[in-house]
C-alpha cells in the first residue's frame, strides 16, 4: 500500500459556470486542509478534474486529460475526478483509469477532505451520493473572490428536457436559503467582488423567504443584494423561459445594478422540435416573454442556446430556428450539435441526424449568430458607457473589462482591476470592442 501526502493541488474545471463555482469551493476546502495551490506551470501533487458531461467530447476529454497528467518520469499525481462525469460514470472511470484515486459527484464534494485522508492511506474512494443535507452548509465560510464572481443560488433541474443529462447529474431543483446567500454575497464583496453572477441550472426558479419572512423569487434576492454598497453589478444565469416571472422582468426596469443582459435559451425555433425536446414553451410564448423584457428594459442584450440536429429536425425546422435568430437579433448565442446522452429519452429516438447534416447546420447557424453579434457590437460604437475592469490585456498598458451588455472591451489607461470606469466605445468586431478611457 502506498501512502502519499499531497502538499500542492490544482483544480481544473470544465463545462458550465457552476463548475467554476464548485471548483473554487473545492480549492477553498483543500486550502483549509493545509494544501496550497500549485504555482502556474508547476506540477501539482493532487489534481482535481472537475468535469462536464453535457456533450460527448467533454467526457472523452476527461480520459485524455487523465492520460496527460502522467509526468516525464512516469509518475502520476493523486487524481480526483469530480463534476458531472464523475456523477454519471463514476464506476466506469474507476474501472477504466487506475490512476484515478477519488471520484466525487457535484453534491458530495464537501466530503473531499475525508476522502483525501482515505486516498492518502492508499484506498480508492467513490462518493456520488446526493445527500439530503446540502453541501453548502459544510463548506468553508470564508470566500475568495475575483472582481467578477459566481454565486450558486439554485441547483439541479426538474425540467427533464429529453436531450439533457443535468437532471441526472445535478439532481432535483433546490434553492439555497435567502439568508445564506445574503451572507455569502456580502463575504464575496468584502473579499473584493464588484460583480456577482447568480448561478443556477434554472436560476430564475429560485425562491426563498426574505428577511421579512415573505416568500420572494429571484427578484427579491436581487433587490437585497443591490443594497450592498460596494457591489456594482448583478447578473444571473441560466434562466428557463417557463420561470421568467413578471416580477423578475420588472426588476430589469427598476434595479440599476441589475445589468441589461438576459441569457434565455430557446434551443430551437420549431414548435414541433420544442415539443419533442419537452421544453414546454413554444416559439410564440418565448417571443412574448422577450417582448415584455424589452418593454421593461429596451436596451437589454439577449443571448440564447441552440441545439442543431435534434432527432427528427428537418431542414424546415432548422430554417425556423434561423428565422427566430434573425428576428430576435441576439447579442450572443451558444450553439451545439445534438449529442445523444446515455439514459436520456432523445438518445433512443428515431431519425437521429447524420453528422454531416449537423455540421452544415451548425456552420450556417453560427454564421448568422456572428452576423448578429457583430451588428450588435457595431451599434454600440459611439456609446459612452461603464466598463468593469477584470484583467490586463495582451498588450502593454491595455486593460480588459465588460460593458453592461457583457461585451468585452479593451482600452488603455492608468487604472486597476476592479475599477468601474467610463469608456467611449470606438470600434467593434464580432467578439470585442476597442474603447477610450473617458474617466
Ligand atoms: N439549464 C440551462 C442550460 C443547460 S446545459 C438551460 O436549461 O438552458 C447548456 C446548454 O447545453 C443547453 O442550453 C443546451 O443548448 C446544450 N445541451 C444540453 N444537452 C445537450 C445535448 N445532449 N446535446 C447538445 N447540446 C446540449
Ligand atoms: Fe437541461 Fe432542460 Fe434542465 Fe436546462 S432545463 S438543465 S436543458 S433539462
Ligand atoms: Fe456540464 Fe454538469 Fe454544468 S454536465 S454544463 S458541468 S451542470
mmCIF file of N, CA and C in Angstrom, residues 79-83 85-87 89-91 93-94 100-105 108 112 115 124-128:
data_model
loop_
_atom_site.group_PDB
_atom_site.id
_atom_site.type_symbol
_atom_site.label_atom_id
_atom_site.label_comp_id
_atom_site.label_asym_id
_atom_site.label_seq_id
_atom_site.Cartn_x
_atom_site.Cartn_y
_atom_site.Cartn_z
ATOM 1 N N UNK A 79 -4.984 11.687 -8.447
ATOM 2 C CA UNK A 79 -6.011 12.255 -9.334
ATOM 3 C C UNK A 79 -7.403 12.049 -8.740
ATOM 4 N N UNK A 80 -8.164 13.133 -8.711
ATOM 5 C CA UNK A 80 -9.574 13.048 -8.326
ATOM 6 C C UNK A 80 -10.403 13.491 -9.516
ATOM 7 N N UNK A 81 -11.462 12.746 -9.811
ATOM 8 C CA UNK A 81 -12.393 13.186 -10.855
ATOM 9 C C UNK A 81 -13.669 13.647 -10.151
ATOM 10 N N UNK A 82 -14.017 14.901 -10.377
ATOM 11 C CA UNK A 82 -15.213 15.486 -9.770
ATOM 12 C C UNK A 82 -16.164 15.914 -10.883
ATOM 13 N N UNK A 83 -17.282 16.502 -10.516
ATOM 14 C CA UNK A 83 -18.192 17.059 -11.523
ATOM 15 C C UNK A 83 -19.156 16.042 -12.106
ATOM 16 N N UNK A 85 -19.278 14.218 -14.948
ATOM 17 C CA UNK A 85 -18.863 12.907 -15.476
ATOM 18 C C UNK A 85 -18.659 11.946 -14.308
ATOM 19 N N UNK A 86 -18.129 12.463 -13.219
ATOM 20 C CA UNK A 86 -17.952 11.638 -12.018
ATOM 21 C C UNK A 86 -19.292 11.080 -11.569
ATOM 22 N N UNK A 87 -20.307 11.948 -11.576
ATOM 23 C CA UNK A 87 -21.634 11.522 -11.137
ATOM 24 C C UNK A 87 -22.206 10.457 -12.070
ATOM 25 N N UNK A 89 -20.605 8.612 -14.534
ATOM 26 C CA UNK A 89 -19.789 7.464 -14.957
ATOM 27 C C UNK A 89 -18.711 7.108 -13.941
ATOM 28 N N UNK A 90 -19.018 7.355 -12.675
ATOM 29 C CA UNK A 90 -18.030 7.139 -11.610
ATOM 30 C C UNK A 90 -17.405 5.761 -11.631
ATOM 31 N N UNK A 91 -18.257 4.740 -11.697
ATOM 32 C CA UNK A 91 -17.731 3.373 -11.636
ATOM 33 C C UNK A 91 -16.892 3.050 -12.850
ATOM 34 N N UNK A 93 -15.192 5.124 -14.621
ATOM 35 C CA UNK A 93 -13.900 5.815 -14.509
ATOM 36 C C UNK A 93 -12.952 5.017 -13.628
ATOM 37 N N UNK A 94 -13.465 4.563 -12.494
ATOM 38 C CA UNK A 94 -12.632 3.774 -11.578
ATOM 39 C C UNK A 94 -12.096 2.519 -12.286
ATOM 40 N N UNK A 100 -6.816 7.025 -11.249
ATOM 41 C CA UNK A 100 -7.784 7.861 -10.519
ATOM 42 C C UNK A 100 -8.029 7.240 -9.142
ATOM 43 N N UNK A 101 -7.811 8.041 -8.110
ATOM 44 C CA UNK A 101 -7.956 7.518 -6.742
ATOM 45 C C UNK A 101 -9.238 7.992 -6.061
ATOM 46 N N UNK A 102 -9.803 9.082 -6.591
ATOM 47 C CA UNK A 102 -11.042 9.594 -5.989
ATOM 48 C C UNK A 102 -12.029 9.992 -7.085
ATOM 49 N N UNK A 103 -13.285 9.621 -6.864
ATOM 50 C CA UNK A 103 -14.368 10.057 -7.749
ATOM 51 C C UNK A 103 -15.414 10.704 -6.862
ATOM 52 N N UNK A 104 -15.716 11.970 -7.143
ATOM 53 C CA UNK A 104 -16.643 12.675 -6.256
ATOM 54 C C UNK A 104 -17.673 13.461 -7.061
ATOM 55 N N UNK A 105 -18.939 13.251 -6.765
ATOM 56 C CA UNK A 105 -20.033 13.897 -7.503
ATOM 57 C C UNK A 105 -20.241 15.343 -7.068
ATOM 58 N N UNK A 108 -21.445 16.001 -3.523
ATOM 59 C CA UNK A 108 -20.739 15.333 -2.424
ATOM 60 C C UNK A 108 -19.352 15.914 -2.165
ATOM 61 N N UNK A 112 -14.737 15.915 0.347
ATOM 62 C CA UNK A 112 -13.413 15.723 -0.252
ATOM 63 C C UNK A 112 -12.289 15.575 0.788
ATOM 64 N N UNK A 115 -12.295 12.117 2.062
ATOM 65 C CA UNK A 115 -11.893 11.187 1.003
ATOM 66 C C UNK A 115 -10.385 11.230 0.808
ATOM 67 N N UNK A 124 -8.958 3.598 -2.877
ATOM 68 C CA UNK A 124 -9.623 4.311 -3.983
ATOM 69 C C UNK A 124 -11.055 4.565 -3.519
ATOM 70 N N UNK A 125 -11.496 5.811 -3.581
ATOM 71 C CA UNK A 125 -12.774 6.183 -2.955
ATOM 72 C C UNK A 125 -13.730 6.819 -3.949
ATOM 73 N N UNK A 126 -14.978 6.359 -3.925
ATOM 74 C CA UNK A 126 -16.015 6.969 -4.754
ATOM 75 C C UNK A 126 -17.120 7.505 -3.854
ATOM 76 N N UNK A 127 -17.540 8.744 -4.095
ATOM 77 C CA UNK A 127 -18.688 9.302 -3.379
ATOM 78 C C UNK A 127 -19.544 10.086 -4.362
ATOM 79 N N UNK A 128 -20.631 9.443 -4.801
ATOM 80 C CA UNK A 128 -21.551 10.126 -5.718
ATOM 81 C C UNK A 128 -22.949 10.212 -5.097
#
